[in-house]
Amino acid sequence: MYVNMKKEFLGDITTTKDIIIPKDPLERVIGHDDIIKFVKIAAKQRRNLLLVGPPGIGKSLIAQAISFHLTEPNEEITVVHNPERPERPFVETKTRKEMEKEKRELERAEGELVDPENVPEAVADRLGFRCVNCGGYNNAYQSICPKCGADKYSHINASRKHIGDLLGMFEMNEGSVNLPQERVTTTRLKNGREEVVIYERVDGESIKILDQHALEKRRELVEEKPKNVIVPLDRKMFIQATGASETELLGDVRHDPYGGHPELGTQPYERVVPGAIHEAHEGVLFIDEIVHIAPLQRYILSAMQDKVFPIVGRNPQSAGSSVKVDNVPCDFIFIAACNIRDVQYILPPLRSRIQGEGYEILMRTTMPDNEENRSKIAQFVAQEIKMDGKIPHATKKSIELLINEAKRRAEAIDDQKDSLTLRLRDLGGVLRMAGDMAVMDGSDLIGETHMSFAIKNAVSIEDQIIRRYKSFENALHKDLSSSQHMGSGKTNDPNENVDRSYM
């Protein structure tokens, strides 16, 4: 039996094995049903979001889930060599339709494979597929026809001997050739026009036909400008940037010790590195704790406004400092996240841009304690177990213990009675400790004993300090070393408070 927790409740399961995990990531978000409708609008209408709330309540999960609802990328971004000014490479954007057309043309340029029976007999003869004696077709590398036993290459050798006699090249008369020719060039009429066509032998079994279009396309490919694909067509639709550096977020041009010398070094177009804003083109750019990249917020605002942003060398000591690629596309859905106290540090124009083209959402920290929401906690447990991959499934009794802990935390942390906490990352830590205890016991399931142990021990360091020292002040006093205590007593004796417990 497998239970859909959207329709059934906790009483319908025995263990988390019975719970179906939704395929849609948005349905895996617990306790934010009123917010999900705005998230779905953001995905469909390509709106920006600011998610505000404490850590561990699902902000990152929501951002990732949006990318699941986006259409596949439609554009590939390439940096192309500029022969006149190598330090100013071109940027080239191709759509999926254009690339599919190019692929078809490239396949045509590679030629069409056909069976030897589908080419003119004279061509099949010269490529060694057809026996001129009996007219049979077989492998081009068989010099003796398996049907009539005749020498398939005899007419080729005779023809070459005749040409050699005419030219006075008598050395061509000695011996026979081991293989027929690999390629035959001739002409044919197509749509009333004569065109050159080449027939090539392939592996002794088939023939490749290169028509006029294929030959011209091959010539174009040989003459094509060198390029560097910086944002491929097949890519991730979710990019999470930490903003640790301008290079990570905005891109850069790698250093070349030879200064891009055409013979010794690497050309500038090959050294262009995209930033997260470019990699998120047509997708989602997510930045958690947006206030930590305060100096870079203005660049994000500029990219959101213009939907293009240049890539330049950011190290003035680097050979890439003189390189610049203008108008690199970066049309993304921007999702930022932060805590309530950090909202004031977000750049006002950036917030204005989000408000004008999206939504600001305050996340919930609790949800009502009812049967439906208890079943959602059970779904959360099943999801965490699958995602972790190292702990066993949980029994219904152990889930009920965790639900009671969720209720206790909602009241203790958020002063909400008859509620369940949505600080699920911390709750996931309790589950993992219980799972680890089950693994150490060799148990196939997380039981009540394992969950009870985890609820008691999976607590924050602050709670551990209060349990042990009763208060932070006592903890700080006890945590001082003996040298820090010296001379701080009533008599001001340097040896008064020396710790001698080790003696």
GROMACS .gro file of N, CA and C in nm, residues 277-426:
model
  450
  277ILE      N    1   2.516   3.532  -1.310
  277ILE     CA    2   2.404   3.603  -1.373
  277ILE      C    3   2.388   3.561  -1.518
  278HIS      N    4   2.497   3.520  -1.584
  278HIS     CA    5   2.488   3.474  -1.723
  278HIS      C    6   2.445   3.327  -1.729
  279GLU      N    7   2.496   3.245  -1.637
  279GLU     CA    8   2.459   3.103  -1.635
  279GLU      C    9   2.312   3.085  -1.602
  280ALA      N   10   2.252   3.183  -1.532
  280ALA     CA   11   2.111   3.175  -1.496
  280ALA      C   12   2.019   3.228  -1.606
  281HIS      N   13   2.075   3.265  -1.720
  281HIS     CA   14   1.994   3.316  -1.832
  281HIS      C   15   1.879   3.221  -1.864
  282GLU      N   16   1.757   3.273  -1.866
  282GLU     CA   17   1.632   3.200  -1.891
  282GLU      C   18   1.592   3.111  -1.773
  283GLY      N   19   1.671   3.114  -1.665
  283GLY     CA   20   1.641   3.030  -1.550
  283GLY      C   21   1.624   3.113  -1.424
  284VAL      N   22   1.668   3.055  -1.311
  284VAL     CA   23   1.654   3.117  -1.180
  284VAL      C   24   1.791   3.147  -1.121
  285LEU      N   25   1.809   3.271  -1.075
  285LEU     CA   26   1.928   3.308  -0.999
  285LEU      C   27   1.885   3.325  -0.854
  286PHE      N   28   1.937   3.241  -0.765
  286PHE     CA   29   1.899   3.245  -0.624
  286PHE      C   30   2.018   3.287  -0.540
  287ILE      N   31   1.998   3.388  -0.456
  287ILE     CA   32   2.101   3.433  -0.364
  287ILE      C   33   2.044   3.432  -0.223
  288ASP      N   34   2.093   3.343  -0.141
  288ASP     CA   35   2.051   3.338  -0.001
  288ASP      C   36   2.132   3.440   0.079
  289GLU      N   37   2.070   3.493   0.182
  289GLU     CA   38   2.135   3.596   0.264
  289GLU      C   39   2.188   3.708   0.175
  290ILE      N   40   2.097   3.770   0.103
  290ILE     CA   41   2.131   3.871   0.003
  290ILE      C   42   2.211   3.988   0.061
  291VAL      N   43   2.192   4.016   0.190
  291VAL     CA   44   2.262   4.132   0.248
  291VAL      C   45   2.413   4.109   0.258
  292HIS      N   46   2.458   3.984   0.250
  292HIS     CA   47   2.601   3.955   0.262
  292HIS      C   48   2.678   3.996   0.137
  293ILE      N   49   2.608   4.028   0.029
  293ILE     CA   50   2.677   4.073  -0.093
  293ILE      C   51   2.640   4.218  -0.121
  294ALA      N   52   2.633   4.298  -0.014
  294ALA     CA   53   2.590   4.438  -0.027
  294ALA      C   54   2.661   4.514  -0.139
  295PRO      N   55   2.795   4.503  -0.155
  295PRO     CA   56   2.860   4.581  -0.263
  295PRO      C   57   2.820   4.536  -0.403
  296LEU      N   58   2.767   4.415  -0.416
  296LEU     CA   59   2.737   4.362  -0.549
  296LEU      C   60   2.589   4.375  -0.585
  297GLN      N   61   2.507   4.423  -0.493
  297GLN     CA   62   2.364   4.432  -0.521
  297GLN      C   63   2.335   4.526  -0.639
  298ARG      N   64   2.415   4.630  -0.651
  298ARG     CA   65   2.391   4.726  -0.761
  298ARG      C   66   2.417   4.663  -0.897
  299TYR      N   67   2.510   4.566  -0.903
  299TYR     CA   68   2.534   4.497  -1.030
  299TYR      C   69   2.415   4.407  -1.067
  300ILE      N   70   2.358   4.341  -0.965
  300ILE     CA   71   2.240   4.258  -0.990
  300ILE      C   72   2.126   4.345  -1.041
  301LEU      N   73   2.109   4.463  -0.979
  301LEU     CA   74   2.004   4.555  -1.023
  301LEU      C   75   2.024   4.595  -1.168
  302SER      N   76   2.148   4.625  -1.206
  302SER     CA   77   2.176   4.663  -1.344
  302SER      C   78   2.146   4.550  -1.441
  303ALA      N   79   2.183   4.428  -1.402
  303ALA     CA   80   2.157   4.311  -1.488
  303ALA      C   81   2.007   4.288  -1.502
  304MET      N   82   1.931   4.307  -1.393
  304MET     CA   83   1.786   4.288  -1.399
  304MET      C   84   1.721   4.393  -1.489
  305GLN      N   85   1.772   4.515  -1.486
  305GLN     CA   86   1.714   4.623  -1.566
  305GLN      C   87   1.743   4.605  -1.715
  306ASP      N   88   1.869   4.578  -1.747
  306ASP     CA   89   1.911   4.575  -1.887
  306ASP      C   90   1.899   4.438  -1.952
  307LYS      N   91   1.897   4.332  -1.868
  307LYS     CA   92   1.893   4.193  -1.914
  307LYS      C   93   2.015   4.155  -2.000
  308VAL      N   94   2.116   4.239  -1.995
  308VAL     CA   95   2.249   4.209  -2.051
  308VAL      C   96   2.351   4.267  -1.954
  309PHE      N   97   2.469   4.203  -1.950
  309PHE     CA   98   2.575   4.253  -1.862
  309PHE      C   99   2.709   4.213  -1.920
  310PRO      N  100   2.804   4.310  -1.930
  310PRO     CA  101   2.933   4.277  -1.994
  310PRO      C  102   3.019   4.188  -1.906
  311ILE      N  103   3.106   4.111  -1.969
  311ILE     CA  104   3.206   4.032  -1.898
  311ILE      C  105   3.341   4.098  -1.924
  312VAL      N  106   3.407   4.136  -1.816
  312VAL     CA  107   3.537   4.204  -1.828
  312VAL      C  108   3.638   4.137  -1.735
  313GLY      N  109   3.768   4.160  -1.763
  313GLY     CA  110   3.872   4.113  -1.674
  313GLY      C  111   3.873   4.198  -1.547
  314ARG      N  112   3.866   4.135  -1.431
  314ARG     CA  113   3.846   4.208  -1.306
  314ARG      C  114   3.974   4.226  -1.225
  315ASN      N  115   4.081   4.164  -1.268
  315ASN     CA  116   4.208   4.181  -1.198
  315ASN      C  117   4.296   4.276  -1.280
  316PRO      N  118   4.327   4.395  -1.227
  316PRO     CA  119   4.406   4.490  -1.307
  316PRO      C  120   4.547   4.442  -1.337
  317GLN      N  121   4.595   4.340  -1.264
  317GLN     CA  122   4.729   4.286  -1.289
  317GLN      C  123   4.726   4.171  -1.390
  318SER      N  124   4.607   4.135  -1.437
  318SER     CA  125   4.593   4.020  -1.527
  318SER      C  126   4.594   4.064  -1.672
  319ALA      N  127   4.635   3.971  -1.759
  319ALA     CA  128   4.631   3.998  -1.903
  319ALA      C  129   4.488   4.010  -1.952
  320GLY      N  130   4.392   3.963  -1.872
  320GLY     CA  131   4.252   3.972  -1.913
  320GLY      C  132   4.188   4.105  -1.881
  321SER      N  133   4.262   4.195  -1.815
  321SER     CA  134   4.202   4.322  -1.774
  321SER      C  135   4.164   4.410  -1.893
  322SER      N  136   4.226   4.387  -2.008
  322SER     CA  137   4.196   4.468  -2.125
  322SER      C  138   4.085   4.408  -2.211
  323VAL      N  139   4.035   4.290  -2.171
  323VAL     CA  140   3.934   4.220  -2.251
  323VAL      C  141   3.794   4.256  -2.202
  324LYS      N  142   3.703   4.278  -2.296
  324LYS     CA  143   3.565   4.309  -2.261
  324LYS      C  144   3.472   4.251  -2.366
  325VAL      N  145   3.367   4.183  -2.316
  325VAL     CA  146   3.263   4.130  -2.404
  325VAL      C  147   3.133   4.201  -2.369
  326ASP      N  148   3.083   4.282  -2.460
  326ASP     CA  149   2.962   4.361  -2.433
  326ASP      C  150   2.835   4.281  -2.458
  327ASN      N  151   2.728   4.324  -2.389
  327ASN     CA  152   2.591   4.278  -2.416
  327ASN      C  153   2.575   4.127  -2.407
  328VAL      N  154   2.631   4.068  -2.301
  328VAL     CA  155   2.610   3.924  -2.278
  328VAL      C  156   2.473   3.906  -2.212
  329PRO      N  157   2.382   3.828  -2.271
  329PRO     CA  158   2.245   3.815  -2.216
  329PRO      C  159   2.244   3.757  -2.075
  330CYS      N  160   2.152   3.809  -1.993
  330CYS     CA  161   2.134   3.756  -1.857
  330CYS      C  162   1.990   3.782  -1.811
  331ASP      N  163   1.895   3.726  -1.881
  331ASP     CA  164   1.752   3.743  -1.850
  331ASP      C  165   1.710   3.631  -1.756
  332PHE      N  166   1.709   3.658  -1.626
  332PHE     CA  167   1.680   3.554  -1.527
  332PHE      C  168   1.568   3.596  -1.433
  333ILE      N  169   1.511   3.497  -1.365
  333ILE     CA  170   1.420   3.523  -1.253
  333ILE      C  171   1.507   3.535  -1.129
  334PHE      N  172   1.498   3.649  -1.061
  334PHE     CA  173   1.582   3.672  -0.943
  334PHE      C  174   1.504   3.638  -0.816
  335ILE      N  175   1.561   3.549  -0.735
  335ILE     CA  176   1.501   3.514  -0.607
  335ILE      C  177   1.604   3.539  -0.498
  336ALA      N  178   1.570   3.628  -0.407
  336ALA     CA  179   1.658   3.659  -0.295
  336ALA      C  180   1.592   3.612  -0.166
  337ALA      N  181   1.676   3.582  -0.067
  337ALA     CA  182   1.624   3.538   0.063
  337ALA      C  183   1.705   3.604   0.173
  338CYS      N  184   1.638   3.632   0.285
  338CYS     CA  185   1.707   3.690   0.400
  338CYS      C  186   1.621   3.675   0.524
  339ASN      N  187   1.677   3.708   0.640
  339ASN     CA  188   1.604   3.709   0.766
  339ASN      C  189   1.532   3.843   0.781
  340ILE      N  190   1.435   3.847   0.873
  340ILE     CA  191   1.355   3.968   0.892
  340ILE      C  192   1.444   4.087   0.928
  341ARG      N  193   1.540   4.067   1.015
  341ARG     CA  194   1.623   4.179   1.062
  341ARG      C  195   1.714   4.235   0.952
  342ASP      N  196   1.733   4.158   0.842
  342ASP     CA  197   1.825   4.202   0.736
  342ASP      C  198   1.756   4.273   0.621
  343VAL      N  199   1.622   4.280   0.624
  343VAL     CA  200   1.549   4.344   0.514
  343VAL      C  201   1.595   4.488   0.495
  344GLN      N  202   1.624   4.556   0.604
  344GLN     CA  203   1.661   4.697   0.598
  344GLN      C  204   1.794   4.721   0.523
  345TYR      N  205   1.874   4.615   0.507
  345TYR     CA  206   2.005   4.631   0.444
  345TYR      C  207   2.003   4.600   0.294
  346ILE      N  208   1.888   4.565   0.241
  346ILE     CA  209   1.878   4.541   0.097
  346ILE      C  210   1.873   4.676   0.026
  347LEU      N  211   1.944   4.688  -0.082
  347LEU     CA  212   1.951   4.813  -0.158
  347LEU      C  213   1.809   4.856  -0.199
  348PRO      N  214   1.764   4.976  -0.160
  348PRO     CA  215   1.627   5.019  -0.190
  348PRO      C  216   1.588   5.008  -0.338
  349PRO      N  217   1.674   5.049  -0.433
  349PRO     CA  218   1.634   5.032  -0.575
  349PRO      C  219   1.615   4.885  -0.613
  350LEU      N  220   1.694   4.796  -0.550
  350LEU     CA  221   1.678   4.654  -0.580
  350LEU      C  222   1.544   4.604  -0.529
  351ARG      N  223   1.507   4.645  -0.407
  351ARG     CA  224   1.376   4.606  -0.354
  351ARG      C  225   1.265   4.663  -0.441
  352SER      N  226   1.284   4.785  -0.487
  352SER     CA  227   1.183   4.847  -0.572
  352SER      C  228   1.165   4.768  -0.702
  353ARG      N  229   1.277   4.720  -0.757
  353ARG     CA  230   1.271   4.639  -0.879
  353ARG      C  231   1.197   4.508  -0.852
  354ILE      N  232   1.222   4.446  -0.737
  354ILE     CA  233   1.153   4.321  -0.703
  354ILE      C  234   1.004   4.347  -0.684
  355GLN      N  235   0.970   4.455  -0.612
  355GLN     CA  236   0.829   4.488  -0.590
  355GLN      C  237   0.758   4.521  -0.720
  356GLY      N  238   0.829   4.591  -0.809
  356GLY     CA  239   0.766   4.632  -0.935
  356GLY      C  240   0.748   4.518  -1.033
  357GLU      N  241   0.832   4.414  -1.021
  357GLU     CA  242   0.825   4.302  -1.116
  357GLU      C  243   0.819   4.168  -1.043
  358GLY      N  244   0.754   4.166  -0.928
  358GLY     CA  245   0.746   4.040  -0.855
  358GLY      C  246   0.677   4.056  -0.721
  359TYR      N  247   0.717   3.972  -0.625
  359TYR     CA  248   0.648   3.967  -0.497
  359TYR      C  249   0.748   3.957  -0.382
  360GLU      N  250   0.713   4.022  -0.271
  360GLU     CA  251   0.785   4.005  -0.145
  360GLU      C  252   0.698   3.918  -0.055
  361ILE      N  253   0.755   3.811  -0.002
  361ILE     CA  254   0.676   3.713   0.073
  361ILE      C  255   0.739   3.688   0.209
  362LEU      N  256   0.659   3.701   0.313
  362LEU     CA  257   0.700   3.667   0.449
  362LEU      C  258   0.662   3.522   0.476
  363MET      N  259   0.762   3.440   0.501
  363MET     CA  260   0.740   3.297   0.521
  363MET      C  261   0.677   3.270   0.658
  364ARG      N  262   0.598   3.165   0.666
  364ARG     CA  263   0.539   3.123   0.793
  364ARG      C  264   0.640   3.039   0.871
  365THR      N  265   0.627   3.042   1.003
  365THR     CA  266   0.714   2.959   1.089
  365THR      C  267   0.637   2.847   1.157
  366THR      N  268   0.503   2.853   1.153
  366THR     CA  269   0.421   2.746   1.211
  366THR      C  270   0.300   2.721   1.122
  367MET      N  271   0.234   2.608   1.146
  367MET     CA  272   0.107   2.577   1.080
  367MET      C  273   0.015   2.512   1.182
  368PRO      N  274  -0.116   2.522   1.164
  368PRO     CA  275  -0.210   2.468   1.263
  368PRO      C  276  -0.189   2.317   1.284
  369ASP      N  277  -0.209   2.273   1.406
  369ASP     CA  278  -0.197   2.130   1.440
  369ASP      C  279  -0.329   2.061   1.410
  370ASN      N  280  -0.339   2.002   1.293
  370ASN     CA  281  -0.457   1.924   1.256
  370ASN      C  282  -0.413   1.798   1.181
  371GLU      N  283  -0.507   1.714   1.149
  371GLU     CA  284  -0.474   1.585   1.087
  371GLU      C  285  -0.403   1.602   0.954
  372GLU      N  286  -0.449   1.699   0.875
  372GLU     CA  287  -0.388   1.720   0.744
  372GLU      C  288  -0.241   1.762   0.757
  373ASN      N  289  -0.215   1.855   0.849
  373ASN     CA  290  -0.078   1.902   0.865
  373ASN      C  291   0.011   1.799   0.933
  374ARG      N  292  -0.046   1.715   1.017
  374ARG     CA  293   0.032   1.605   1.074
  374ARG      C  294   0.075   1.508   0.964
  375SER      N  295  -0.012   1.487   0.868
  375SER     CA  296   0.025   1.400   0.756
  375SER      C  297   0.135   1.464   0.671
  376LYS      N  298   0.138   1.597   0.667
  376LYS     CA  299   0.244   1.665   0.593
  376LYS      C  300   0.379   1.649   0.662
  377ILE      N  301   0.378   1.647   0.796
  377ILE     CA  302   0.502   1.620   0.868
  377ILE      C  303   0.551   1.479   0.836
  378ALA      N  304   0.457   1.384   0.826
  378ALA     CA  305   0.494   1.247   0.788
  378ALA      C  306   0.553   1.244   0.648
  379GLN      N  307   0.495   1.323   0.557
  379GLN     CA  308   0.550   1.333   0.420
  379GLN      C  309   0.690   1.391   0.426
  380PHE      N  310   0.711   1.493   0.509
  380PHE     CA  311   0.843   1.553   0.525
  380PHE      C  312   0.944   1.448   0.572
  381VAL      N  313   0.904   1.365   0.667
  381VAL     CA  314   0.994   1.259   0.717
  381VAL      C  315   1.034   1.165   0.604
  382ALA      N  316   0.936   1.124   0.524
  382ALA     CA  317   0.965   1.034   0.411
  382ALA      C  318   1.060   1.099   0.312
  383GLN      N  319   1.039   1.229   0.285
  383GLN     CA  320   1.124   1.301   0.191
  383GLN      C  321   1.267   1.311   0.242
  384GLU      N  322   1.284   1.341   0.370
  384GLU     CA  323   1.416   1.354   0.428
  384GLU      C  324   1.490   1.222   0.428
  385ILE      N  325   1.419   1.114   0.455
  385ILE     CA  326   1.482   0.982   0.456
  385ILE      C  327   1.532   0.947   0.316
  386LYS      N  328   1.451   0.975   0.216
  386LYS     CA  329   1.493   0.946   0.078
  386LYS      C  330   1.610   1.034   0.038
  387MET      N  331   1.605   1.162   0.072
  387MET     CA  332   1.711   1.255   0.034
  387MET      C  333   1.842   1.221   0.104
  388ASP      N  334   1.834   1.179   0.231
  388ASP     CA  335   1.955   1.146   0.305
  388ASP      C  336   2.021   1.020   0.250
  389GLY      N  337   1.942   0.917   0.226
  389GLY     CA  338   1.993   0.795   0.164
  389GLY      C  339   2.077   0.707   0.255
  390LYS      N  340   2.093   0.745   0.383
  390LYS     CA  341   2.178   0.666   0.473
  390LYS      C  342   2.104   0.616   0.597
  391ILE      N  343   1.978   0.651   0.609
  391ILE     CA  344   1.902   0.610   0.728
  391ILE      C  345   1.780   0.530   0.685
  392PRO      N  346   1.729   0.441   0.772
  392PRO     CA  347   1.615   0.357   0.736
  392PRO      C  348   1.483   0.431   0.747
  393HIS      N  349   1.376   0.366   0.704
  393HIS     CA  350   1.242   0.423   0.717
  393HIS      C  351   1.200   0.429   0.863
  394ALA      N  352   1.098   0.507   0.888
  394ALA     CA  353   1.052   0.529   1.026
  394ALA      C  354   0.914   0.469   1.048
  395THR      N  355   0.891   0.422   1.170
  395THR     CA  356   0.759   0.369   1.207
  395THR      C  357   0.662   0.484   1.233
  396LYS      N  358   0.531   0.450   1.233
  396LYS     CA  359   0.431   0.553   1.260
  396LYS      C  360   0.446   0.609   1.401
  397LYS      N  361   0.480   0.525   1.499
  397LYS     CA  362   0.497   0.571   1.637
  397LYS      C  363   0.611   0.672   1.648
  398SER      N  364   0.720   0.646   1.579
  398SER     CA  365   0.833   0.740   1.585
  398SER      C  366   0.797   0.872   1.518
  399ILE      N  367   0.717   0.867   1.410
  399ILE     CA  368   0.671   0.990   1.345
  399ILE      C  369   0.584   1.071   1.440
  400GLU      N  370   0.500   1.003   1.514
  400GLU     CA  371   0.412   1.073   1.609
  400GLU      C  372   0.494   1.143   1.717
  401LEU      N  373   0.603   1.080   1.760
  401LEU     CA  374   0.691   1.146   1.858
  401LEU      C  375   0.753   1.273   1.799
  402LEU      N  376   0.794   1.265   1.673
  402LEU     CA  377   0.853   1.382   1.608
  402LEU      C  378   0.748   1.492   1.589
  403ILE      N  379   0.624   1.453   1.561
  403ILE     CA  380   0.517   1.553   1.548
  403ILE      C  381   0.493   1.624   1.681
  404ASN      N  382   0.496   1.549   1.789
  404ASN     CA  383   0.481   1.610   1.922
  404ASN      C  384   0.595   1.708   1.950
  405GLU      N  385   0.716   1.672   1.904
  405GLU     CA  386   0.829   1.762   1.920
  405GLU      C  387   0.810   1.888   1.835
  406ALA      N  388   0.751   1.872   1.716
  406ALA     CA  389   0.721   1.988   1.631
  406ALA      C  390   0.620   2.080   1.699
  407LYS      N  391   0.526   2.021   1.770
  407LYS     CA  392   0.427   2.101   1.843
  407LYS      C  393   0.494   2.174   1.960
  408ARG      N  394   0.583   2.105   2.031
  408ARG     CA  395   0.651   2.168   2.144
  408ARG      C  396   0.737   2.284   2.098
  409ARG      N  397   0.806   2.267   1.986
  409ARG     CA  398   0.893   2.373   1.936
  409ARG      C  399   0.814   2.494   1.887
  410ALA      N  400   0.697   2.471   1.828
  410ALA     CA  401   0.614   2.582   1.783
  410ALA      C  402   0.576   2.672   1.900
  411GLU      N  403   0.548   2.610   2.015
  411GLU     CA  404   0.511   2.688   2.133
  411GLU      C  405   0.634   2.750   2.198
  412ALA      N  406   0.744   2.674   2.205
  412ALA     CA  407   0.863   2.722   2.274
  412ALA      C  408   0.934   2.833   2.197
  413ILE      N  409   0.939   2.821   2.064
  413ILE     CA  410   1.016   2.918   1.984
  413ILE      C  411   0.929   3.032   1.935
  414ASP      N  412   0.808   2.999   1.887
  414ASP     CA  413   0.724   3.101   1.823
  414ASP      C  414   0.601   3.138   1.904
  415ASP      N  415   0.589   3.084   2.026
  415ASP     CA  416   0.475   3.116   2.114
  415ASP      C  417   0.341   3.086   2.048
  416GLN      N  418   0.336   2.979   1.969
  416GLN     CA  419   0.213   2.941   1.901
  416GLN      C  420   0.162   2.808   1.957
  417LYS      N  421   0.046   2.814   2.024
  417LYS     CA  422  -0.014   2.693   2.077
  417LYS      C  423  -0.096   2.623   1.969
  418ASP      N  424  -0.114   2.493   1.988
  418ASP     CA  425  -0.191   2.411   1.892
  418ASP      C  426  -0.138   2.431   1.750
  419SER      N  427  -0.005   2.436   1.739
  419SER     CA  428   0.059   2.455   1.608
  419SER      C  429   0.176   2.359   1.594
  420LEU      N  430   0.225   2.347   1.471
  420LEU     CA  431   0.342   2.265   1.440
  420LEU      C  432   0.448   2.354   1.378
  421THR      N  433   0.572   2.337   1.420
  421THR     CA  434   0.679   2.422   1.367
  421THR      C  435   0.707   2.393   1.220
  422LEU      N  436   0.745   2.498   1.150
  422LEU     CA  437   0.790   2.483   1.011
  422LEU      C  438   0.940   2.505   0.999
  423ARG      N  439   1.009   2.511   1.112
  423ARG     CA  440   1.155   2.516   1.110
  423ARG      C  441   1.205   2.374   1.088
  424LEU      N  442   1.185   2.328   0.966
  424LEU     CA  443   1.198   2.184   0.937
  424LEU      C  444   1.343   2.139   0.923
  425ARG      N  445   1.435   2.231   0.899
  425ARG     CA  446   1.575   2.188   0.890
  425ARG      C  447   1.623   2.136   1.025
  426ASP      N  448   1.585   2.208   1.133
  426ASP     CA  449   1.621   2.161   1.267
  426ASP      C  450   1.552   2.029   1.298
   0.00000   0.00000   0.00000
